[in-house]
mmCIF file with all atom_site columns, C-alpha atoms in Angstrom:
data_model
loop_
_atom_site.group_PDB
_atom_site.id
_atom_site.type_symbol
_atom_site.label_atom_id
_atom_site.label_alt_id
_atom_site.label_comp_id
_atom_site.label_asym_id
_atom_site.label_entity_id
_atom_site.label_seq_id
_atom_site.pdbx_PDB_ins_code
_atom_site.Cartn_x
_atom_site.Cartn_y
_atom_site.Cartn_z
_atom_site.occupancy
_atom_site.B_iso_or_equiv
_atom_site.pdbx_formal_charge
_atom_site.auth_seq_id
_atom_site.auth_comp_id
_atom_site.auth_asym_id
_atom_site.auth_atom_id
_atom_site.pdbx_PDB_model_num
ATOM 1   C CA . UNK A 1 1   ? 43.400 -24.910 -73.350 1.00 47.00 ? 9   UNK A CA 1
ATOM 2   C CA . UNK A 1 2   ? 39.946 -23.699 -74.158 1.00 51.00 ? 10  UNK A CA 1
ATOM 3   C CA . UNK A 1 3   ? 41.082 -21.930 -77.323 1.00 55.00 ? 11  UNK A CA 1
ATOM 4   C CA . UNK A 1 4   ? 42.944 -24.830 -78.914 1.00 63.00 ? 12  UNK A CA 1
ATOM 5   C CA . UNK A 1 5   ? 39.857 -27.063 -78.670 1.00 66.00 ? 13  UNK A CA 1
ATOM 6   C CA . UNK A 1 6   ? 39.139 -28.073 -82.164 1.00 66.00 ? 14  UNK A CA 1
ATOM 7   C CA . UNK A 1 7   ? 35.274 -28.140 -81.583 1.00 65.00 ? 15  UNK A CA 1
ATOM 8   C CA . UNK A 1 8   ? 35.204 -24.578 -80.191 1.00 64.00 ? 16  UNK A CA 1
ATOM 9   C CA . UNK A 1 9   ? 37.674 -23.360 -83.025 1.00 64.00 ? 17  UNK A CA 1
ATOM 10  C CA . UNK A 1 10  ? 35.463 -24.953 -85.659 1.00 63.00 ? 18  UNK A CA 1
ATOM 11  C CA . UNK A 1 11  ? 32.306 -23.489 -83.882 1.00 63.00 ? 19  UNK A CA 1
ATOM 12  C CA . UNK A 1 12  ? 33.987 -19.928 -83.835 1.00 61.00 ? 20  UNK A CA 1
ATOM 13  C CA . UNK A 1 13  ? 35.009 -20.252 -87.481 1.00 65.00 ? 21  UNK A CA 1
ATOM 14  C CA . UNK A 1 14  ? 31.407 -21.131 -88.553 1.00 62.00 ? 22  UNK A CA 1
ATOM 15  C CA . UNK A 1 15  ? 29.672 -18.298 -86.634 1.00 56.00 ? 23  UNK A CA 1
ATOM 16  C CA . UNK A 1 16  ? 32.424 -15.693 -88.029 1.00 60.00 ? 24  UNK A CA 1
ATOM 17  C CA . UNK A 1 17  ? 31.786 -16.855 -91.688 1.00 59.00 ? 25  UNK A CA 1
ATOM 18  C CA . UNK A 1 18  ? 28.140 -16.472 -90.930 1.00 55.00 ? 26  UNK A CA 1
ATOM 19  C CA . UNK A 1 19  ? 28.457 -12.999 -89.828 1.00 54.00 ? 27  UNK A CA 1
ATOM 20  C CA . UNK A 1 20  ? 31.036 -11.601 -92.079 1.00 54.00 ? 28  UNK A CA 1
ATOM 21  C CA . UNK A 1 21  ? 30.170 -13.014 -95.519 1.00 53.00 ? 29  UNK A CA 1
ATOM 22  C CA . UNK A 1 22  ? 31.624 -11.132 -98.333 1.00 48.00 ? 30  UNK A CA 1
ATOM 23  C CA . UNK A 1 23  ? 29.112 -8.895  -99.957 1.00 49.00 ? 31  UNK A CA 1
ATOM 24  C CA . UNK A 1 24  ? 26.652 -8.927  -96.969 1.00 54.00 ? 32  UNK A CA 1
ATOM 25  C CA . UNK A 1 25  ? 26.056 -5.466  -95.256 1.00 53.00 ? 33  UNK A CA 1
ATOM 26  C CA . UNK A 1 26  ? 26.592 -5.640  -91.605 1.00 54.00 ? 34  UNK A CA 1
ATOM 27  C CA . UNK A 1 27  ? 23.770 -4.102  -89.538 1.00 53.00 ? 35  UNK A CA 1
ATOM 28  C CA . UNK A 1 28  ? 24.527 -0.710  -88.050 1.00 49.00 ? 36  UNK A CA 1
ATOM 29  C CA . UNK A 1 29  ? 27.038 0.106   -90.589 1.00 54.00 ? 37  UNK A CA 1
ATOM 30  C CA . UNK A 1 30  ? 25.040 2.195   -92.974 1.00 58.00 ? 38  UNK A CA 1
ATOM 31  C CA . UNK A 1 31  ? 21.378 3.209   -93.703 1.00 62.00 ? 39  UNK A CA 1
ATOM 32  C CA . UNK A 1 32  ? 19.177 3.893   -90.615 1.00 69.00 ? 40  UNK A CA 1
ATOM 33  C CA . UNK A 1 33  ? 21.415 2.047   -88.309 1.00 70.00 ? 41  UNK A CA 1
ATOM 34  C CA . UNK A 1 34  ? 24.321 4.403   -88.864 1.00 73.00 ? 42  UNK A CA 1
ATOM 35  C CA . UNK A 1 35  ? 22.042 7.605   -87.988 1.00 76.00 ? 43  UNK A CA 1
ATOM 36  C CA . UNK A 1 36  ? 20.790 6.009   -85.068 1.00 78.00 ? 44  UNK A CA 1
ATOM 37  C CA . UNK A 1 37  ? 24.238 4.888   -84.015 1.00 79.00 ? 45  UNK A CA 1
ATOM 38  C CA . UNK A 1 38  ? 25.542 8.384   -84.456 1.00 82.00 ? 46  UNK A CA 1
ATOM 39  C CA . UNK A 1 39  ? 22.468 10.173  -82.545 1.00 84.00 ? 47  UNK A CA 1
ATOM 40  C CA . UNK A 1 40  ? 23.112 7.677   -79.506 1.00 83.00 ? 48  UNK A CA 1
ATOM 41  C CA . UNK A 1 41  ? 26.740 8.421   -79.655 1.00 83.00 ? 49  UNK A CA 1
ATOM 42  C CA . UNK A 1 42  ? 26.172 12.087  -79.381 1.00 82.00 ? 50  UNK A CA 1
ATOM 43  C CA . UNK A 1 43  ? 23.397 11.597  -76.751 1.00 82.00 ? 51  UNK A CA 1
ATOM 44  C CA . UNK A 1 44  ? 25.789 9.593   -74.784 1.00 80.00 ? 52  UNK A CA 1
ATOM 45  C CA . UNK A 1 45  ? 28.727 11.889  -75.039 1.00 80.00 ? 53  UNK A CA 1
ATOM 46  C CA . UNK A 1 46  ? 26.396 14.851  -74.079 1.00 81.00 ? 54  UNK A CA 1
ATOM 47  C CA . UNK A 1 47  ? 25.116 13.127  -70.831 1.00 83.00 ? 55  UNK A CA 1
ATOM 48  C CA . UNK A 1 48  ? 28.740 12.619  -69.899 1.00 83.00 ? 56  UNK A CA 1
ATOM 49  C CA . UNK A 1 49  ? 29.833 16.273  -70.310 1.00 86.00 ? 57  UNK A CA 1
ATOM 50  C CA . UNK A 1 50  ? 29.453 17.715  -66.841 1.00 88.00 ? 58  UNK A CA 1
ATOM 51  C CA . UNK A 1 51  ? 29.021 21.408  -68.342 1.00 91.00 ? 59  UNK A CA 1
ATOM 52  C CA . UNK A 1 52  ? 26.210 20.542  -70.767 1.00 92.00 ? 60  UNK A CA 1
ATOM 53  C CA . UNK A 1 53  ? 24.360 18.418  -67.871 1.00 93.00 ? 61  UNK A CA 1
ATOM 54  C CA . UNK A 1 54  ? 24.979 21.016  -65.233 1.00 93.00 ? 62  UNK A CA 1
ATOM 55  C CA . UNK A 1 55  ? 23.753 24.050  -67.538 1.00 95.00 ? 63  UNK A CA 1
ATOM 56  C CA . UNK A 1 56  ? 20.534 21.980  -68.611 1.00 95.00 ? 64  UNK A CA 1
ATOM 57  C CA . UNK A 1 57  ? 19.700 21.122  -64.997 1.00 96.00 ? 65  UNK A CA 1
ATOM 58  C CA . UNK A 1 58  ? 20.487 24.628  -63.830 1.00 96.00 ? 66  UNK A CA 1
ATOM 59  C CA . UNK A 1 59  ? 17.942 26.096  -66.584 1.00 97.00 ? 67  UNK A CA 1
ATOM 60  C CA . UNK A 1 60  ? 15.383 23.772  -65.329 1.00 96.00 ? 68  UNK A CA 1
ATOM 61  C CA . UNK A 1 61  ? 16.102 24.686  -61.595 1.00 96.00 ? 69  UNK A CA 1
ATOM 62  C CA . UNK A 1 62  ? 15.816 28.464  -62.454 1.00 96.00 ? 70  UNK A CA 1
ATOM 63  C CA . UNK A 1 63  ? 12.504 28.078  -64.459 1.00 96.00 ? 71  UNK A CA 1
ATOM 64  C CA . UNK A 1 64  ? 10.957 25.927  -61.655 1.00 93.00 ? 72  UNK A CA 1
ATOM 65  C CA . UNK A 1 65  ? 12.024 28.619  -58.975 1.00 94.00 ? 73  UNK A CA 1
ATOM 66  C CA . UNK A 1 66  ? 10.623 31.318  -61.123 1.00 95.00 ? 74  UNK A CA 1
ATOM 67  C CA . UNK A 1 67  ? 7.302  29.147  -61.369 1.00 94.00 ? 75  UNK A CA 1
ATOM 68  C CA . UNK A 1 68  ? 7.246  28.664  -57.633 1.00 92.00 ? 76  UNK A CA 1
ATOM 69  C CA . UNK A 1 69  ? 8.035  32.432  -56.722 1.00 93.00 ? 77  UNK A CA 1
ATOM 70  C CA . UNK A 1 70  ? 5.278  33.373  -59.094 1.00 94.00 ? 78  UNK A CA 1
ATOM 71  C CA . UNK A 1 71  ? 2.829  31.398  -57.106 1.00 89.00 ? 79  UNK A CA 1
ATOM 72  C CA . UNK A 1 72  ? 1.698  29.115  -59.865 1.00 90.00 ? 80  UNK A CA 1
ATOM 73  C CA . UNK A 1 73  ? 2.319  26.116  -57.917 1.00 86.00 ? 81  UNK A CA 1
ATOM 74  C CA . UNK A 1 74  ? 1.861  24.727  -54.606 1.00 85.00 ? 82  UNK A CA 1
ATOM 75  C CA . UNK A 1 75  ? 4.756  25.666  -52.308 1.00 87.00 ? 83  UNK A CA 1
ATOM 76  C CA . UNK A 1 76  ? 6.018  22.230  -51.534 1.00 89.00 ? 84  UNK A CA 1
ATOM 77  C CA . UNK A 1 77  ? 8.826  22.002  -48.981 1.00 93.00 ? 85  UNK A CA 1
ATOM 78  C CA . UNK A 1 78  ? 10.098 18.589  -50.576 1.00 93.00 ? 86  UNK A CA 1
ATOM 79  C CA . UNK A 1 79  ? 10.591 20.355  -53.992 1.00 92.00 ? 87  UNK A CA 1
ATOM 80  C CA . UNK A 1 80  ? 12.220 23.355  -52.696 1.00 94.00 ? 88  UNK A CA 1
ATOM 81  C CA . UNK A 1 81  ? 14.865 21.119  -50.805 1.00 96.00 ? 89  UNK A CA 1
ATOM 82  C CA . UNK A 1 82  ? 15.475 19.093  -54.244 1.00 96.00 ? 90  UNK A CA 1
ATOM 83  C CA . UNK A 1 83  ? 15.583 22.082  -56.096 1.00 96.00 ? 91  UNK A CA 1
ATOM 84  C CA . UNK A 1 84  ? 18.118 23.599  -53.744 1.00 97.00 ? 92  UNK A CA 1
ATOM 85  C CA . UNK A 1 85  ? 20.261 20.368  -53.932 1.00 98.00 ? 93  UNK A CA 1
ATOM 86  C CA . UNK A 1 86  ? 19.909 20.160  -57.869 1.00 97.00 ? 94  UNK A CA 1
ATOM 87  C CA . UNK A 1 87  ? 21.071 23.878  -58.246 1.00 97.00 ? 95  UNK A CA 1
ATOM 88  C CA . UNK A 1 88  ? 23.994 23.371  -55.849 1.00 97.00 ? 96  UNK A CA 1
ATOM 89  C CA . UNK A 1 89  ? 25.151 20.178  -57.556 1.00 97.00 ? 97  UNK A CA 1
ATOM 90  C CA . UNK A 1 90  ? 24.638 21.934  -61.212 1.00 96.00 ? 98  UNK A CA 1
ATOM 91  C CA . UNK A 1 91  ? 26.745 24.886  -60.111 1.00 96.00 ? 99  UNK A CA 1
ATOM 92  C CA . UNK A 1 92  ? 29.554 22.423  -58.612 1.00 96.00 ? 100 UNK A CA 1
ATOM 93  C CA . UNK A 1 93  ? 29.517 20.580  -62.113 1.00 93.00 ? 101 UNK A CA 1
ATOM 94  C CA . UNK A 1 94  ? 30.005 23.813  -63.912 1.00 93.00 ? 102 UNK A CA 1
ATOM 95  C CA . UNK A 1 95  ? 33.151 24.815  -61.792 1.00 92.00 ? 103 UNK A CA 1
ATOM 96  C CA . UNK A 1 96  ? 36.526 24.196  -63.036 1.00 90.00 ? 104 UNK A CA 1
ATOM 97  C CA . UNK A 1 97  ? 37.693 22.641  -59.751 1.00 88.00 ? 105 UNK A CA 1
ATOM 98  C CA . UNK A 1 98  ? 34.657 20.368  -59.466 1.00 86.00 ? 106 UNK A CA 1
ATOM 99  C CA . UNK A 1 99  ? 36.767 17.411  -58.379 1.00 84.00 ? 107 UNK A CA 1
ATOM 100 C CA . UNK A 1 100 ? 38.453 19.158  -55.594 1.00 90.00 ? 108 UNK A CA 1
ATOM 101 C CA . UNK A 1 101 ? 37.959 17.853  -52.162 1.00 91.00 ? 109 UNK A CA 1
ATOM 102 C CA . UNK A 1 102 ? 35.981 20.550  -50.863 1.00 93.00 ? 110 UNK A CA 1
ATOM 103 C CA . UNK A 1 103 ? 33.553 20.599  -53.686 1.00 93.00 ? 111 UNK A CA 1
ATOM 104 C CA . UNK A 1 104 ? 33.177 17.021  -53.523 1.00 94.00 ? 112 UNK A CA 1
ATOM 105 C CA . UNK A 1 105 ? 32.355 17.228  -49.936 1.00 95.00 ? 113 UNK A CA 1
ATOM 106 C CA . UNK A 1 106 ? 29.790 19.710  -50.584 1.00 96.00 ? 114 UNK A CA 1
ATOM 107 C CA . UNK A 1 107 ? 28.183 17.798  -53.271 1.00 96.00 ? 115 UNK A CA 1
ATOM 108 C CA . UNK A 1 108 ? 28.063 14.657  -51.070 1.00 96.00 ? 116 UNK A CA 1
ATOM 109 C CA . UNK A 1 109 ? 26.399 16.368  -48.303 1.00 97.00 ? 117 UNK A CA 1
ATOM 110 C CA . UNK A 1 110 ? 24.064 18.365  -50.142 1.00 97.00 ? 118 UNK A CA 1
ATOM 111 C CA . UNK A 1 111 ? 23.396 15.699  -52.766 1.00 97.00 ? 119 UNK A CA 1
ATOM 112 C CA . UNK A 1 112 ? 22.591 13.270  -50.078 1.00 97.00 ? 120 UNK A CA 1
ATOM 113 C CA . UNK A 1 113 ? 20.305 15.601  -48.457 1.00 97.00 ? 121 UNK A CA 1
ATOM 114 C CA . UNK A 1 114 ? 18.373 16.107  -51.673 1.00 97.00 ? 122 UNK A CA 1
ATOM 115 C CA . UNK A 1 115 ? 18.268 12.255  -52.174 1.00 97.00 ? 123 UNK A CA 1
ATOM 116 C CA . UNK A 1 116 ? 17.030 11.665  -48.779 1.00 97.00 ? 124 UNK A CA 1
ATOM 117 C CA . UNK A 1 117 ? 14.305 14.057  -49.194 1.00 97.00 ? 125 UNK A CA 1
ATOM 118 C CA . UNK A 1 118 ? 13.398 12.908  -52.707 1.00 96.00 ? 126 UNK A CA 1
ATOM 119 C CA . UNK A 1 119 ? 13.373 9.136   -51.555 1.00 97.00 ? 127 UNK A CA 1
ATOM 120 C CA . UNK A 1 120 ? 11.095 10.375  -48.650 1.00 96.00 ? 128 UNK A CA 1
ATOM 121 C CA . UNK A 1 121 ? 8.666  12.086  -50.832 1.00 94.00 ? 129 UNK A CA 1
ATOM 122 C CA . UNK A 1 122 ? 8.642  9.055   -52.911 1.00 93.00 ? 130 UNK A CA 1
ATOM 123 C CA . UNK A 1 123 ? 8.055  6.813   -49.922 1.00 94.00 ? 131 UNK A CA 1
ATOM 124 C CA . UNK A 1 124 ? 5.226  8.806   -48.700 1.00 92.00 ? 132 UNK A CA 1
ATOM 125 C CA . UNK A 1 125 ? 3.542  8.340   -52.013 1.00 90.00 ? 133 UNK A CA 1
ATOM 126 C CA . UNK A 1 126 ? 4.003  4.558   -51.906 1.00 91.00 ? 134 UNK A CA 1
ATOM 127 C CA . UNK A 1 127 ? 2.327  4.481   -48.467 1.00 93.00 ? 135 UNK A CA 1
ATOM 128 C CA . UNK A 1 128 ? -0.787 6.288   -50.073 1.00 90.00 ? 136 UNK A CA 1
ATOM 129 C CA . UNK A 1 129 ? -0.756 3.307   -52.994 1.00 89.00 ? 137 UNK A CA 1
ATOM 130 C CA . UNK A 1 130 ? -0.706 0.826   -50.031 1.00 92.00 ? 138 UNK A CA 1
ATOM 131 C CA . UNK A 1 131 ? -3.451 2.506   -48.198 1.00 91.00 ? 139 UNK A CA 1
ATOM 132 C CA . UNK A 1 132 ? -5.668 2.815   -51.229 1.00 89.00 ? 140 UNK A CA 1
ATOM 133 C CA . UNK A 1 133 ? -5.800 6.633   -51.091 1.00 87.00 ? 141 UNK A CA 1
ATOM 134 C CA . UNK A 1 134 ? -3.494 7.051   -54.010 1.00 84.00 ? 142 UNK A CA 1
ATOM 135 C CA . UNK A 1 135 ? -5.312 9.139   -57.032 1.00 85.00 ? 143 UNK A CA 1
ATOM 136 C CA . UNK A 1 136 ? -4.294 7.171   -60.158 1.00 82.00 ? 144 UNK A CA 1
ATOM 137 C CA . UNK A 1 137 ? -6.202 9.489   -62.450 1.00 83.00 ? 145 UNK A CA 1
ATOM 138 C CA . UNK A 1 138 ? -4.135 12.449  -61.339 1.00 81.00 ? 146 UNK A CA 1
ATOM 139 C CA . UNK A 1 139 ? -0.768 10.647  -62.231 1.00 80.00 ? 147 UNK A CA 1
ATOM 140 C CA . UNK A 1 140 ? 1.008  12.670  -65.050 1.00 82.00 ? 148 UNK A CA 1
ATOM 141 C CA . UNK A 1 141 ? 4.464  14.356  -65.680 1.00 80.00 ? 149 UNK A CA 1
ATOM 142 C CA . UNK A 1 142 ? 3.382  17.325  -62.985 1.00 80.00 ? 150 UNK A CA 1
ATOM 143 C CA . UNK A 1 143 ? 2.808  14.743  -60.416 1.00 84.00 ? 151 UNK A CA 1
ATOM 144 C CA . UNK A 1 144 ? 4.936  14.993  -57.307 1.00 87.00 ? 152 UNK A CA 1
ATOM 145 C CA . UNK A 1 145 ? 5.544  11.290  -57.507 1.00 87.00 ? 153 UNK A CA 1
ATOM 146 C CA . UNK A 1 146 ? 6.879  11.494  -60.736 1.00 91.00 ? 154 UNK A CA 1
ATOM 147 C CA . UNK A 1 147 ? 8.909  14.766  -60.431 1.00 91.00 ? 155 UNK A CA 1
ATOM 148 C CA . UNK A 1 148 ? 10.523 13.573  -57.329 1.00 93.00 ? 156 UNK A CA 1
ATOM 149 C CA . UNK A 1 149 ? 11.478 10.197  -59.117 1.00 94.00 ? 157 UNK A CA 1
ATOM 150 C CA . UNK A 1 150 ? 12.977 12.490  -61.725 1.00 94.00 ? 158 UNK A CA 1
ATOM 151 C CA . UNK A 1 151 ? 14.913 14.740  -59.301 1.00 96.00 ? 159 UNK A CA 1
ATOM 152 C CA . UNK A 1 152 ? 16.355 11.396  -57.549 1.00 97.00 ? 160 UNK A CA 1
ATOM 153 C CA . UNK A 1 153 ? 17.464 10.409  -60.940 1.00 96.00 ? 161 UNK A CA 1
ATOM 154 C CA . UNK A 1 154 ? 18.947 13.820  -61.970 1.00 96.00 ? 162 UNK A CA 1
ATOM 155 C CA . UNK A 1 155 ? 20.774 13.945  -58.411 1.00 97.00 ? 163 UNK A CA 1
ATOM 156 C CA . UNK A 1 156 ? 22.162 10.636  -58.791 1.00 96.00 ? 164 UNK A CA 1
ATOM 157 C CA . UNK A 1 157 ? 23.470 11.429  -62.338 1.00 95.00 ? 165 UNK A CA 1
ATOM 158 C CA . UNK A 1 158 ? 25.003 14.746  -61.041 1.00 96.00 ? 166 UNK A CA 1
ATOM 159 C CA . UNK A 1 159 ? 26.898 12.868  -58.333 1.00 95.00 ? 167 UNK A CA 1
ATOM 160 C CA . UNK A 1 160 ? 28.060 10.264  -60.674 1.00 93.00 ? 168 UNK A CA 1
ATOM 161 C CA . UNK A 1 161 ? 29.456 13.096  -62.779 1.00 92.00 ? 169 UNK A CA 1
ATOM 162 C CA . UNK A 1 162 ? 31.041 14.814  -59.893 1.00 92.00 ? 170 UNK A CA 1
ATOM 163 C CA . UNK A 1 163 ? 32.585 11.775  -58.459 1.00 91.00 ? 171 UNK A CA 1
ATOM 164 C CA . UNK A 1 164 ? 33.840 10.632  -61.932 1.00 85.00 ? 172 UNK A CA 1
ATOM 165 C CA . UNK A 1 165 ? 32.107 7.260   -61.835 1.00 80.00 ? 173 UNK A CA 1
ATOM 166 C CA . UNK A 1 166 ? 32.289 6.726   -65.474 1.00 73.00 ? 174 UNK A CA 1
ATOM 167 C CA . UNK A 1 167 ? 36.236 6.826   -65.177 1.00 74.00 ? 175 UNK A CA 1
ATOM 168 C CA . UNK A 1 168 ? 38.063 3.646   -64.638 1.00 65.00 ? 176 UNK A CA 1
ATOM 169 C CA . UNK A 1 169 ? 40.025 3.029   -61.425 1.00 62.00 ? 177 UNK A CA 1
ATOM 170 C CA . UNK A 1 170 ? 43.586 3.262   -60.940 1.00 57.00 ? 178 UNK A CA 1
ATOM 171 C CA . UNK A 1 171 ? 43.784 -0.554  -60.345 1.00 58.00 ? 179 UNK A CA 1
#
């Protein structure tokens, strides 16, 4: 057997002795590592909380809707479809029956529509890059290529939360 092999057992004991010597501090247990671990743990649990994610995305959707209705930005049909999909999925995430069949069906249809539109917008910018007509100096956080990429990430994350991808299967 692999575990009864004396060479492997000796190597395992040797590494355990190196890693867990008495009097040595283990990294990540105290000091700065403990603070970073706590922050990452809180961030991870917040990103898996469907209501926090839904409320944050809904706030962004409402802000961008207000900016669009005020006429401060170019009326982009791609952005409007992605905003609609993000808003519908955010509302579904905040429902108590987010995992019901009807809400999952609506989430699948609307989410895939938003993903297809976002990927199409990204692909159009990639075509501009290949043609040589892409303006690299205009690339910043408000660029449609960056924003559609962020919308794709947000839509995918919302679909993961609605379909409980983080939970183990019943196998």
